[in-house]
Structure formats: C-alpha cells, structure tokens
C-alpha cells in the first residue's frame, strides 16, 4: 500500500467512516460503562424484567413474538449488519478493497486474527462441556468503533495509512464474522421460509439490474420479505441484512459529466430568471421549478447505496450500537467474580482475543513481509503493526453479539462477557501505549496531496 496507489477518491469514503466511528466509540464506551454500573445496582432486576418482556405482531393468521432483548439482537443489530454490508460493497467496488495489492496484507492479517483466537479458545475449553466449545467464534471479532476511538486519542500524529489499514482489517474481519454466524450459529432451518427469502432477494437483484432506483421499494422487499423470511427460517436474520445490502444499486442515474452540464445549464437559467424578477423573500414559480430540478438531478447523481449508507450511519452509531451495549454488556460482579474470570470460557475468550490477535495479525503479517508476499504500508513500522494488533483485540460489539448466539446457559454468557470486557480493556490500554511510543519516535509522513495543501496554506496563514 503506497501513497501513489491511494488516491483521494478511494480514501474519502473511508475517512468519513473513520471520523464518525471515532465519536461513536466514545458513546459506545459510555454505554458499556453504564451497563456495567446498572448490572450491579438495584435497577438490575427491573432491567432484566423489561428486556424479557415479549412483544410482537399478528397479521391475519401470521404472528411473530420475541422478547425485547431478542428484538434488539435480531432486529436492531440487523440494521448494524445492513450498514456493514453497504460498507463492504462500497469498499469492494471502489474503496480500499478494490485494489488487490492494497488488500493482500489486511486479508492475511484478518485471517490470522480470526483463526488463532478461535484455536486458543478451543485449547482452554477442550476439557470442558460440549456447550462451552460453541464459544470459539467469540474472540474472532474486532470492534472497529472502539479501535478507531483509541487511535483518535493519539491525535493527528497518527498516520492516515495506519487508520486505513485498521479499517480495511476490521472490514475483512466483519465479513469473516458474518460468515461464521451464517454457517455455525443458526438454529434448525426451515427451507420453505429460506426459499421465500431467496426468491425475494432474487427479485431485488433483478430490480437492480433493470434500473429500479427507488429506495422505498428495496426497503419494503428487504424488511418485509428477505429479513422476515430469514428470521422465520432459523438462519440468523442479520445475515439477511448483509445479503440485502449487497443487492442495493451502487450505480447512478446521472454520471458526473452529465450532472455538471445540467447544473451549469440550470444555474444559467436561474440567473436569467432572477434578473426578470427581483424578490427579497419569495421565489418566482420558475425559480422554484429550477431549484426543484437541481434537487432532482442531484439526488439522481448519488447512488442508492451511498444515500442509504450516509443516512443510516448516524442511526447505527447513535442508537443501535449504544442500545445493544446497554442491553448486553452488563456483568453482575458478585463474590464469585474471581471464579468467573478464571473459568475456561472467560480465559479462553480473553487470551484468545489478546494473544490470538497479536499472533495472528502481527505474526502472519511479519511472516508475509519476510516472505515478500506484500510490502509494509508507507508510514508504518513493526511497532505500529504490533499496536494495531492489540487494538484489533477489542472485540466488544461483535464478540458480545456472537456470545448471545453461542450460549443458552446464562453462566457461560456472563463468563464470556467478562472475558470480552477484560480483553478489550487490556488490549485497548496496551495498544494505546505501544502506538503512542511508536508515533513519538517516528516522524509521520502524510500523502503528497495533503503535504502540498499544507504548504499552499502557509502564505495564507501568514
């Protein structure tokens, strides 16, 4: 990954994602801390009672009823996974994942960062019950929001390449987590409902190919068709959200050249109309029509995928993830908390995240560099790579999500939560300290475009 191969068009969507994720990490941290406080307060019993209340709906002879906790984990988290799907498709089409030489190192690092944590977990739990073994997927995940939040604390000295590498790594990790949930954490499957969902998904794909761009149509088919059918099939509904995201149109009705031509033409018309009528407060009908046409072609020049990703990202980072953390991150710390931490499940999750990510990401990346499979991204060094490996061990959102799917025994659930929280805390602190030392020792080099812009600004600032 070199500065020459990374251009502004590729980086800009990823940088917008990074800026939003750094703030969301602070909100997520606050939600996790609040959940831990509430779990050890008199309010815990009332919260559990509320989360276990069943709600649902009935249409004719068809009904769906689940607890509030399951609606959060199956419903709200489907929105989270839908946005992940949109981001994955965008990165594959025109982002960091679209350039083969840029993506090889993150792919190798992500595979290592998923395989070794699972193996370490299985090593800790191999002598226990069969149910305990089901948690092997918990330490595989990376929480990009928390990890980028720690990077944000280091300030502007952190090279952009480091943030881009972490984001690419986490996106590939998310894809791996989606596949793990789809293949290994599903209940009994209803082929009838699954077939219905597949047919509706095929219809959405067909509409994409014939040029339908109405977001409302895809929303109705995606939620009322694919998501609901998958929910009833036994396959986890979040998988439907990712699949639905991949059939959302990514092309535009109006290309850039045509858009610029139309805008220039309409701007000239608006100027002429303004000459004929000079109103201080009200626009003429002609001026209103011109502005309406500008809005129409501006909307048509942005793909449905980009519109949805931009509009839904705030919903995910400000509502979905904090609510999920509040509902799932609370751990009751009683007199047996030391026994809980020392349990095979908690130790397997904790050591799997901390050491598994370091061995998998740092170890395989170093091996690949020595074997010349790829080259070190410009501006990065071995210390930074070690720090990133530590930050990738912050599992949290995805780890807690898989935890809820893996175990039915509440004791195992609490033990795994303890392992996730402990690993995330240790890894976050270790990653911060390693990266702080690394960026202090190294003079950071930015992209040529950014350096040139900074030089151009100096005369203006003087």
PDB file of N, CA and C in Angstrom, residues 245-283:
ATOM      1  N   UNK A 245     -28.104  -5.786   1.581  1.00  0.00           N
ATOM      2  CA  UNK A 245     -27.225  -4.649   1.292  1.00  0.00           C
ATOM      3  C   UNK A 245     -26.458  -4.859  -0.011  1.00  0.00           C
ATOM      4  N   UNK A 246     -26.099  -6.093  -0.297  1.00  0.00           N
ATOM      5  CA  UNK A 246     -25.300  -6.375  -1.489  1.00  0.00           C
ATOM      6  C   UNK A 246     -26.088  -6.264  -2.794  1.00  0.00           C
ATOM      7  N   UNK A 247     -27.418  -6.236  -2.720  1.00  0.00           N
ATOM      8  CA  UNK A 247     -28.203  -6.062  -3.953  1.00  0.00           C
ATOM      9  C   UNK A 247     -28.739  -4.638  -4.095  1.00  0.00           C
ATOM     10  N   UNK A 248     -28.352  -3.745  -3.176  1.00  0.00           N
ATOM     11  CA  UNK A 248     -28.722  -2.333  -3.315  1.00  0.00           C
ATOM     12  C   UNK A 248     -27.914  -1.730  -4.462  1.00  0.00           C
ATOM     13  N   UNK A 249     -28.547  -0.998  -5.389  1.00  0.00           N
ATOM     14  CA  UNK A 249     -27.818  -0.432  -6.533  1.00  0.00           C
ATOM     15  C   UNK A 249     -26.689   0.500  -6.102  1.00  0.00           C
ATOM     16  N   UNK A 250     -25.539   0.331  -6.739  1.00  0.00           N
ATOM     17  CA  UNK A 250     -24.381   1.175  -6.449  1.00  0.00           C
ATOM     18  C   UNK A 250     -24.076   2.144  -7.587  1.00  0.00           C
ATOM     19  N   UNK A 251     -24.824   2.042  -8.700  1.00  0.00           N
ATOM     20  CA  UNK A 251     -24.597   2.966  -9.814  1.00  0.00           C
ATOM     21  C   UNK A 251     -25.589   4.113  -9.768  1.00  0.00           C
ATOM     22  N   UNK A 252     -25.355   5.132 -10.582  1.00  0.00           N
ATOM     23  CA  UNK A 252     -26.161   6.348 -10.555  1.00  0.00           C
ATOM     24  C   UNK A 252     -26.939   6.510 -11.855  1.00  0.00           C
ATOM     25  N   UNK A 253     -28.067   7.207 -11.764  1.00  0.00           N
ATOM     26  CA  UNK A 253     -28.842   7.506 -12.971  1.00  0.00           C
ATOM     27  C   UNK A 253     -28.126   8.542 -13.831  1.00  0.00           C
ATOM     28  N   UNK A 254     -27.442   9.489 -13.174  1.00  0.00           N
ATOM     29  CA  UNK A 254     -26.776  10.580 -13.888  1.00  0.00           C
ATOM     30  C   UNK A 254     -25.289  10.541 -13.547  1.00  0.00           C
ATOM     31  N   UNK A 255     -24.421  10.469 -14.564  1.00  0.00           N
ATOM     32  CA  UNK A 255     -22.993  10.448 -14.294  1.00  0.00           C
ATOM     33  C   UNK A 255     -22.476  11.863 -14.019  1.00  0.00           C
ATOM     34  N   UNK A 256     -21.205  11.965 -13.638  1.00  0.00           N
ATOM     35  CA  UNK A 256     -20.641  13.251 -13.217  1.00  0.00           C
ATOM     36  C   UNK A 256     -20.642  14.281 -14.357  1.00  0.00           C
ATOM     37  N   UNK A 257     -20.272  13.825 -15.559  1.00  0.00           N
ATOM     38  CA  UNK A 257     -20.186  14.740 -16.691  1.00  0.00           C
ATOM     39  C   UNK A 257     -21.554  15.336 -17.023  1.00  0.00           C
ATOM     40  N   UNK A 258     -22.566  14.466 -17.057  1.00  0.00           N
ATOM     41  CA  UNK A 258     -23.924  14.935 -17.351  1.00  0.00           C
ATOM     42  C   UNK A 258     -24.440  15.821 -16.220  1.00  0.00           C
ATOM     43  N   UNK A 259     -24.105  15.476 -14.988  1.00  0.00           N
ATOM     44  CA  UNK A 259     -24.550  16.267 -13.835  1.00  0.00           C
ATOM     45  C   UNK A 259     -23.998  17.686 -13.911  1.00  0.00           C
ATOM     46  N   UNK A 260     -22.692  17.818 -14.193  1.00  0.00           N
ATOM     47  CA  UNK A 260     -22.066  19.139 -14.282  1.00  0.00           C
ATOM     48  C   UNK A 260     -22.673  19.966 -15.412  1.00  0.00           C
ATOM     49  N   UNK A 261     -22.940  19.312 -16.550  1.00  0.00           N
ATOM     50  CA  UNK A 261     -23.564  20.010 -17.670  1.00  0.00           C
ATOM     51  C   UNK A 261     -24.953  20.529 -17.286  1.00  0.00           C
ATOM     52  N   UNK A 262     -25.754  19.680 -16.634  1.00  0.00           N
ATOM     53  CA  UNK A 262     -27.111  20.075 -16.236  1.00  0.00           C
ATOM     54  C   UNK A 262     -27.092  21.193 -15.191  1.00  0.00           C
ATOM     55  N   UNK A 263     -26.160  21.100 -14.256  1.00  0.00           N
ATOM     56  CA  UNK A 263     -26.070  22.118 -13.203  1.00  0.00           C
ATOM     57  C   UNK A 263     -25.704  23.472 -13.808  1.00  0.00           C
ATOM     58  N   UNK A 264     -24.742  23.487 -14.721  1.00  0.00           N
ATOM     59  CA  UNK A 264     -24.358  24.742 -15.385  1.00  0.00           C
ATOM     60  C   UNK A 264     -25.540  25.336 -16.148  1.00  0.00           C
ATOM     61  N   UNK A 265     -26.276  24.492 -16.845  1.00  0.00           N
ATOM     62  CA  UNK A 265     -27.431  24.945 -17.621  1.00  0.00           C
ATOM     63  C   UNK A 265     -28.514  25.520 -16.706  1.00  0.00           C
ATOM     64  N   UNK A 266     -28.815  24.822 -15.602  1.00  0.00           N
ATOM     65  CA  UNK A 266     -29.849  25.281 -14.679  1.00  0.00           C
ATOM     66  C   UNK A 266     -29.408  26.540 -13.927  1.00  0.00           C
ATOM     67  N   UNK A 267     -28.117  26.641 -13.608  1.00  0.00           N
ATOM     68  CA  UNK A 267     -27.612  27.837 -12.936  1.00  0.00           C
ATOM     69  C   UNK A 267     -27.765  29.060 -13.841  1.00  0.00           C
ATOM     70  N   UNK A 268     -27.524  28.863 -15.135  1.00  0.00           N
ATOM     71  CA  UNK A 268     -27.694  29.967 -16.083  1.00  0.00           C
ATOM     72  C   UNK A 268     -29.166  30.372 -16.183  1.00  0.00           C
ATOM     73  N   UNK A 269     -30.055  29.396 -16.213  1.00  0.00           N
ATOM     74  CA  UNK A 269     -31.492  29.677 -16.269  1.00  0.00           C
ATOM     75  C   UNK A 269     -31.957  30.420 -15.010  1.00  0.00           C
ATOM     76  N   UNK A 270     -31.422  29.984 -13.849  1.00  0.00           N
ATOM     77  CA  UNK A 270     -31.805  30.629 -12.594  1.00  0.00           C
ATOM     78  C   UNK A 270     -31.331  32.088 -12.573  1.00  0.00           C
ATOM     79  N   UNK A 271     -30.150  32.326 -13.106  1.00  0.00           N
ATOM     80  CA  UNK A 271     -29.610  33.683 -13.162  1.00  0.00           C
ATOM     81  C   UNK A 271     -30.489  34.577 -14.023  1.00  0.00           C
ATOM     82  N   UNK A 272     -30.931  34.060 -15.174  1.00  0.00           N
ATOM     83  CA  UNK A 272     -31.814  34.825 -16.062  1.00  0.00           C
ATOM     84  C   UNK A 272     -33.164  35.083 -15.409  1.00  0.00           C
ATOM     85  N   UNK A 273     -33.698  34.075 -14.734  1.00  0.00           N
ATOM     86  CA  UNK A 273     -34.992  34.235 -14.070  1.00  0.00           C
ATOM     87  C   UNK A 273     -34.897  35.259 -12.949  1.00  0.00           C
ATOM     88  N   UNK A 274     -33.766  35.305 -12.276  1.00  0.00           N
ATOM     89  CA  UNK A 274     -33.566  36.246 -11.184  1.00  0.00           C
ATOM     90  C   UNK A 274     -33.478  37.689 -11.683  1.00  0.00           C
ATOM     91  N   UNK A 275     -32.968  37.869 -12.895  1.00  0.00           N
ATOM     92  CA  UNK A 275     -32.913  39.202 -13.485  1.00  0.00           C
ATOM     93  C   UNK A 275     -34.308  39.741 -13.753  1.00  0.00           C
ATOM     94  N   UNK A 276     -35.160  38.846 -14.217  1.00  0.00           N
ATOM     95  CA  UNK A 276     -36.522  39.267 -14.569  1.00  0.00           C
ATOM     96  C   UNK A 276     -37.369  39.560 -13.343  1.00  0.00           C
ATOM     97  N   UNK A 277     -37.038  38.976 -12.224  1.00  0.00           N
ATOM     98  CA  UNK A 277     -37.882  39.151 -11.030  1.00  0.00           C
ATOM     99  C   UNK A 277     -36.971  39.226  -9.810  1.00  0.00           C
ATOM    100  N   UNK A 278     -36.924  40.338  -9.165  1.00  0.00           N
ATOM    101  CA  UNK A 278     -36.039  40.529  -8.009  1.00  0.00           C
ATOM    102  C   UNK A 278     -36.877  40.621  -6.737  1.00  0.00           C
ATOM    103  N   UNK A 279     -37.157  39.472  -6.137  1.00  0.00           N
ATOM    104  CA  UNK A 279     -37.941  39.426  -4.904  1.00  0.00           C
ATOM    105  C   UNK A 279     -37.015  39.229  -3.717  1.00  0.00           C
ATOM    106  N   UNK A 280     -37.270  39.938  -2.638  1.00  0.00           N
ATOM    107  CA  UNK A 280     -36.405  39.835  -1.466  1.00  0.00           C
ATOM    108  C   UNK A 280     -36.650  38.540  -0.704  1.00  0.00           C
ATOM    109  N   UNK A 281     -37.922  38.139  -0.613  1.00  0.00           N
ATOM    110  CA  UNK A 281     -38.253  36.988   0.211  1.00  0.00           C
ATOM    111  C   UNK A 281     -38.734  35.775  -0.597  1.00  0.00           C
ATOM    112  N   UNK A 282     -39.550  35.999  -1.610  1.00  0.00           N
ATOM    113  CA  UNK A 282     -40.186  34.890  -2.314  1.00  0.00           C
ATOM    114  C   UNK A 282     -39.545  34.641  -3.669  1.00  0.00           C
ATOM    115  N   UNK A 283     -39.490  33.369  -4.049  1.00  0.00           N
ATOM    116  CA  UNK A 283     -39.003  32.992  -5.370  1.00  0.00           C
ATOM    117  C   UNK A 283     -40.174  32.940  -6.345  1.00  0.00           C
TER     118      UNK A 283
END
